[in-house]
């Protein structure tokens, strides 16, 4: 079945450091790919998405490129801030021929940014 | 506008009790999803509604879990005879239409079964 694998955390960085969180996927069809973020005490929020190969999703300085050849969707940010500290989830949505548009999530990566 | 809301935010139940968790989706959203998030894990799909029709319940872990959305708006997830392994955060998400990928999540209900 479809699955998402993302790098384990925690990832601890100093402010202004470069961030990469790796995400790879397995899917039988042509999925859409997402990054969701969960700030402490809050619900899941969509950070960015890409719906087809070579698309780049971007938001709040974060970006990720849908790479079909490597089945990857790595999250990057050039300069992290303390306020970026959160849990980041990679996810895919693969409707295939069915009606359900369910999301399949990775296990999440905790990012801690120190001042 | 208002987002997805869930109630209660926290629920403590004794093993064997029945619980009901409520989800109010974004107004006008056709699709509604329930997910279960165990501690330290990503959310896992439970069930999906399109309006009042439950089109997919393949993720419900046992027949103790039941969900409904009778008028195509508010949804309730019911867990009968709760067990300790049911302890998790239950997330509700809604999206505008079944063909729309973006799902908007509520804050979740944290269920603890003692």
PDB file of C-alpha atoms in Angstrom, chain A residues 4-13 17-25 34-38 47-48 62-65 67 71-78 80 84-91 106-113:
ATOM      1  CA  UNK A   4       5.395   7.893   3.539  1.00  0.00           C
ATOM      2  CA  UNK A   5       8.792   7.754   5.200  1.00  0.00           C
ATOM      3  CA  UNK A   6      10.342  10.819   6.769  1.00  0.00           C
ATOM      4  CA  UNK A   7      13.515  11.375   8.701  1.00  0.00           C
ATOM      5  CA  UNK A   8      13.333  10.801  12.409  1.00  0.00           C
ATOM      6  CA  UNK A   9      13.786  13.631  14.814  1.00  0.00           C
ATOM      7  CA  UNK A  10      14.341  15.525  16.792  1.00  0.00           C
ATOM      8  CA  UNK A  11      16.183  17.941  14.569  1.00  0.00           C
ATOM      9  CA  UNK A  12      17.882  20.632  16.614  1.00  0.00           C
ATOM     10  CA  UNK A  13      19.184  23.730  14.851  1.00  0.00           C
ATOM     11  CA  UNK A  17      20.570  27.627  10.104  1.00  0.00           C
ATOM     12  CA  UNK A  18      19.535  25.790   6.926  1.00  0.00           C
ATOM     13  CA  UNK A  19      16.830  23.159   7.315  1.00  0.00           C
ATOM     14  CA  UNK A  20      16.215  19.957   5.389  1.00  0.00           C
ATOM     15  CA  UNK A  21      13.701  17.343   6.428  1.00  0.00           C
ATOM     16  CA  UNK A  22      13.728  14.334   4.141  1.00  0.00           C
ATOM     17  CA  UNK A  23      10.553  12.668   2.919  1.00  0.00           C
ATOM     18  CA  UNK A  24      10.139   9.786   0.489  1.00  0.00           C
ATOM     19  CA  UNK A  25       6.970   8.058  -0.578  1.00  0.00           C
ATOM     20  CA  UNK A  34       1.852  17.785   1.342  1.00  0.00           C
ATOM     21  CA  UNK A  35       3.715  19.143   4.305  1.00  0.00           C
ATOM     22  CA  UNK A  36       1.634  19.805   7.401  1.00  0.00           C
ATOM     23  CA  UNK A  37       2.926  21.522  10.541  1.00  0.00           C
ATOM     24  CA  UNK A  38       1.738  21.119  14.109  1.00  0.00           C
ATOM     25  CA  UNK A  47       2.209  24.307   5.122  1.00  0.00           C
ATOM     26  CA  UNK A  48       2.563  23.617   1.406  1.00  0.00           C
ATOM     27  CA  UNK A  62       9.635  26.807   3.268  1.00  0.00           C
ATOM     28  CA  UNK A  63       9.720  24.962  -0.019  1.00  0.00           C
ATOM     29  CA  UNK A  64       9.572  21.409  -1.332  1.00  0.00           C
ATOM     30  CA  UNK A  65       9.825  20.002  -4.858  1.00  0.00           C
ATOM     31  CA  UNK A  67      10.540  14.607  -7.436  1.00  0.00           C
ATOM     32  CA  UNK A  71       9.896   9.630  -5.092  1.00  0.00           C
ATOM     33  CA  UNK A  72      10.832  12.423  -2.723  1.00  0.00           C
ATOM     34  CA  UNK A  73       9.396  15.658  -1.342  1.00  0.00           C
ATOM     35  CA  UNK A  74      12.073  17.076   0.946  1.00  0.00           C
ATOM     36  CA  UNK A  75      11.254  20.170   2.990  1.00  0.00           C
ATOM     37  CA  UNK A  76      13.792  23.005   3.027  1.00  0.00           C
ATOM     38  CA  UNK A  77      14.154  26.440   4.536  1.00  0.00           C
ATOM     39  CA  UNK A  78      17.150  28.679   4.142  1.00  0.00           C
ATOM     40  CA  UNK A  80      15.010  28.932  10.403  1.00  0.00           C
ATOM     41  CA  UNK A  84       9.489  27.434  13.333  1.00  0.00           C
ATOM     42  CA  UNK A  85       9.827  24.976  16.209  1.00  0.00           C
ATOM     43  CA  UNK A  86       7.077  22.427  15.629  1.00  0.00           C
ATOM     44  CA  UNK A  87       6.371  18.914  14.375  1.00  0.00           C
ATOM     45  CA  UNK A  88       6.394  18.578  10.591  1.00  0.00           C
ATOM     46  CA  UNK A  89       4.439  15.854   8.803  1.00  0.00           C
ATOM     47  CA  UNK A  90       4.889  14.754   5.221  1.00  0.00           C
ATOM     48  CA  UNK A  91       1.757  13.288   3.646  1.00  0.00           C
ATOM     49  CA  UNK A 106       4.657  10.005   7.877  1.00  0.00           C
ATOM     50  CA  UNK A 107       5.508   9.718  11.556  1.00  0.00           C
ATOM     51  CA  UNK A 108       6.453  13.376  11.919  1.00  0.00           C
ATOM     52  CA  UNK A 109       9.739  15.163  12.583  1.00  0.00           C
ATOM     53  CA  UNK A 110      10.180  17.384  15.607  1.00  0.00           C
ATOM     54  CA  UNK A 111      12.146  20.542  14.839  1.00  0.00           C
ATOM     55  CA  UNK A 112      13.616  22.507  17.726  1.00  0.00           C
ATOM     56  CA  UNK A 113      15.258  25.829  16.888  1.00  0.00           C
TER      57      UNK A 113
END
